[in-house]
XYZ file of N, CA and C in Angstrom:
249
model
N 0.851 -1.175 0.000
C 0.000 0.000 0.000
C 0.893 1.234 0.000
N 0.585 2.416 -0.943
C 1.108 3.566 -0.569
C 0.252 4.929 -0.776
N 0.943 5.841 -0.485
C 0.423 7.157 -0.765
C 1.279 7.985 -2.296
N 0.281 8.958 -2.609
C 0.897 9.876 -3.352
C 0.378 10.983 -2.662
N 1.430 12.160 -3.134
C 0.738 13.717 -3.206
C 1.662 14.115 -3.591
N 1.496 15.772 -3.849
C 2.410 16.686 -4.529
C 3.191 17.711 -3.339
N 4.305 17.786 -3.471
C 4.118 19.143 -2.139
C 5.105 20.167 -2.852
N 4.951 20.941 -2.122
C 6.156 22.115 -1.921
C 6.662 22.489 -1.168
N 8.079 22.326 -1.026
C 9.041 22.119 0.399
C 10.772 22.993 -0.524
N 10.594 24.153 -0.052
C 11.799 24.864 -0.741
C 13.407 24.094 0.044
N 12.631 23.814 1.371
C 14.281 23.227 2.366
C 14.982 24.852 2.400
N 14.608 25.584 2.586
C 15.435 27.218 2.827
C 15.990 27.405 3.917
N 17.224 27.882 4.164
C 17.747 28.223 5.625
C 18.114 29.457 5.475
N 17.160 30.674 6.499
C 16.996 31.701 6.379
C 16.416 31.641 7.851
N 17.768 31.557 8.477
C 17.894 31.984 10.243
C 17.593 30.582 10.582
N 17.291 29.340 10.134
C 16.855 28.235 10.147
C 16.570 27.437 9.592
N 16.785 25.946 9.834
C 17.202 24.963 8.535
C 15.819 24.277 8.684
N 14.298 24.283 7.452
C 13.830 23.679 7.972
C 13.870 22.128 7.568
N 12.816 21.159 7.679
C 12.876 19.722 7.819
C 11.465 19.736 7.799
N 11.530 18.299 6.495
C 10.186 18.084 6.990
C 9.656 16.338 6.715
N 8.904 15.644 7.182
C 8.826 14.114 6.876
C 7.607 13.708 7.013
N 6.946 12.543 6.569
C 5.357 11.904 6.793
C 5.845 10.829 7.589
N 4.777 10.758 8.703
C 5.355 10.108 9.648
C 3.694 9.145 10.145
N 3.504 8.270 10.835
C 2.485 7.878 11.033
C 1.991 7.503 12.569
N 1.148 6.970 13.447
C 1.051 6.517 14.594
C -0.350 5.932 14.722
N 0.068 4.964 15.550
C -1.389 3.844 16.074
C -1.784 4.149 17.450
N -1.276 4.956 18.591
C -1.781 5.702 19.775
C -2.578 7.116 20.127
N -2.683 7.241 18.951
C -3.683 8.748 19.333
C -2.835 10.026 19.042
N -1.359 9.207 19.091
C -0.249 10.965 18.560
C 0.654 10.754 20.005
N 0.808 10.017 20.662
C 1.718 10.042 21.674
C 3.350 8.926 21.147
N 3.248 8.267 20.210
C 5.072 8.248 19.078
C 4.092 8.224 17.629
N 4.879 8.870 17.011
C 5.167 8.492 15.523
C 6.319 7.958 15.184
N 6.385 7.296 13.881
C 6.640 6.504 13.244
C 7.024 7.107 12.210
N 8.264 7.250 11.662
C 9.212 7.755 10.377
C 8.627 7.007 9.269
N 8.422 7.841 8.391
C 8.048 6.314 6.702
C 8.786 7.296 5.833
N 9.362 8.779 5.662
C 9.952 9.244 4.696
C 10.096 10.750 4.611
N 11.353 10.803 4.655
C 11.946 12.197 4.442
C 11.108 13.264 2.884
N 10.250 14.070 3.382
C 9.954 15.060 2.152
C 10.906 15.566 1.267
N 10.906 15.093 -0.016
C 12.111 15.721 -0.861
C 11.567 17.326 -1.085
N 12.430 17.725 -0.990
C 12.873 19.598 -1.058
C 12.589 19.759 -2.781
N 12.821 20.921 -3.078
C 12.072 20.697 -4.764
C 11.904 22.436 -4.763
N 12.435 23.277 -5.672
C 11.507 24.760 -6.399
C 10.400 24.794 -7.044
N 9.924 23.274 -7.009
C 8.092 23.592 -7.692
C 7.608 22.146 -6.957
N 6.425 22.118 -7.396
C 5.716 21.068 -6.990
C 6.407 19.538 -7.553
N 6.688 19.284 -6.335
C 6.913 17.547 -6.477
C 6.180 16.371 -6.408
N 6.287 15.827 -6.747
C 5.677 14.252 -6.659
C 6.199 13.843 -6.181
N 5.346 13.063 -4.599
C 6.030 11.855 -4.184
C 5.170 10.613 -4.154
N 6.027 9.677 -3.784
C 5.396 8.445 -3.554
C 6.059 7.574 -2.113
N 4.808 7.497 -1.383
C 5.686 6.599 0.138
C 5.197 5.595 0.143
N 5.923 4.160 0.569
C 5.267 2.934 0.926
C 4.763 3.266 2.413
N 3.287 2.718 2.539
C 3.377 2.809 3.869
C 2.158 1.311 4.441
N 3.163 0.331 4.008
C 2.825 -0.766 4.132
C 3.070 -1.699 5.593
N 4.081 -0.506 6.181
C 4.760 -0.899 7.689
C 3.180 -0.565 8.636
N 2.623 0.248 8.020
C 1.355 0.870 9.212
C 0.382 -0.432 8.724
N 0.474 -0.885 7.933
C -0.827 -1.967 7.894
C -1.168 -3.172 8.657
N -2.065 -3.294 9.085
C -2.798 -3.995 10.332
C -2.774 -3.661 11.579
N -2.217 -2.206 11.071
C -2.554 -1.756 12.551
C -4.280 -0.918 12.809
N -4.512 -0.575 13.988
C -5.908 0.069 14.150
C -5.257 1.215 14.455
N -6.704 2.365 14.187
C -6.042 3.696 14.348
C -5.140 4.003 13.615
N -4.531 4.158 12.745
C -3.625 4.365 11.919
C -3.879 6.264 11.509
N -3.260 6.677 11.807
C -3.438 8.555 11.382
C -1.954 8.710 10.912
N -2.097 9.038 9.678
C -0.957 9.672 8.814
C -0.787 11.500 9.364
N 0.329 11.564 9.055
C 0.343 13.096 9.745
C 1.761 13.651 8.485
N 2.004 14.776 8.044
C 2.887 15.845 7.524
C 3.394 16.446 8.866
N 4.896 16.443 9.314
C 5.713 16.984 10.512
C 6.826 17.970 9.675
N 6.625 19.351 9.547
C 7.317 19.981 9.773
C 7.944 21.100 10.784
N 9.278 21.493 10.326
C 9.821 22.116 11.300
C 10.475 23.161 10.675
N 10.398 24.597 10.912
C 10.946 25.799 10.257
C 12.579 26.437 11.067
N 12.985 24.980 11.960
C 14.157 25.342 12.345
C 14.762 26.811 13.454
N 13.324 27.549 13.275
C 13.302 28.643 14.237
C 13.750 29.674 13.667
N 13.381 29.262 12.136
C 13.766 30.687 10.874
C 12.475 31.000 10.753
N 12.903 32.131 9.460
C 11.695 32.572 8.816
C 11.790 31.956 7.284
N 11.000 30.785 7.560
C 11.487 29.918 6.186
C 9.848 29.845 4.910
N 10.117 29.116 4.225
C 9.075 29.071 3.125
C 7.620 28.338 3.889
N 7.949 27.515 4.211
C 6.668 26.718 4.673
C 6.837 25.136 3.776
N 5.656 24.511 4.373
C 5.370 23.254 3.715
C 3.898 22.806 2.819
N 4.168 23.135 1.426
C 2.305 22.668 0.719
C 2.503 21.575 0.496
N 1.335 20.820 0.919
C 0.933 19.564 0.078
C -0.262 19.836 -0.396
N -0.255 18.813 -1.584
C -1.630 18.913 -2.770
C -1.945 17.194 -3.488
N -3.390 16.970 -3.755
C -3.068 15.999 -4.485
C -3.047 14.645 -3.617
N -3.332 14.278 -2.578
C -2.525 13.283 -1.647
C -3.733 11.879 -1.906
N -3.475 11.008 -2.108
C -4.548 9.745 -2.514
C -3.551 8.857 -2.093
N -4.662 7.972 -1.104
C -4.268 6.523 -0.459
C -3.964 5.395 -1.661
């Protein structure tokens, strides 16, 4: 099983490096679970994640985690996103 979507993630360090990844969890949001580093990109990207590690689990909530590093950075779009 995976996901697609499109995002926009400049990765700019401007007072701060940001970061950003799709990450998942089966407790309500108390750990997530790494499935893939957001590739950085000057226009809209395509990605594709396996996220075949979350299956059979219950509760399953996909989540977008970014972090602006404590700059004043671009931000993070996603668009497009189908299971």
């Amino acid at each position: 099983l995976h996901v697609t979507f499109k995002s926009f993630y400049y990765e700019g360090n401007n007072g701060g490096q940001e970061e950003a990844e799709f990450v998942y969890t089966t407790d309500g949001g108390s750990t997530w679970t790494f499935l893939a580093d957001i590739t950085p990109g000057s226009d809209w990207t395509s990605q594709w994640v396996d996220i075949s590690a979350a299956c059979g689990n219950s509760n399953v909530q996909l989540a977008f985690n970014y972090q602006d590093g404590g700059g004043f950075t671009w931000g993070l779009g996603i668009d497009d996103f189908s299971i």
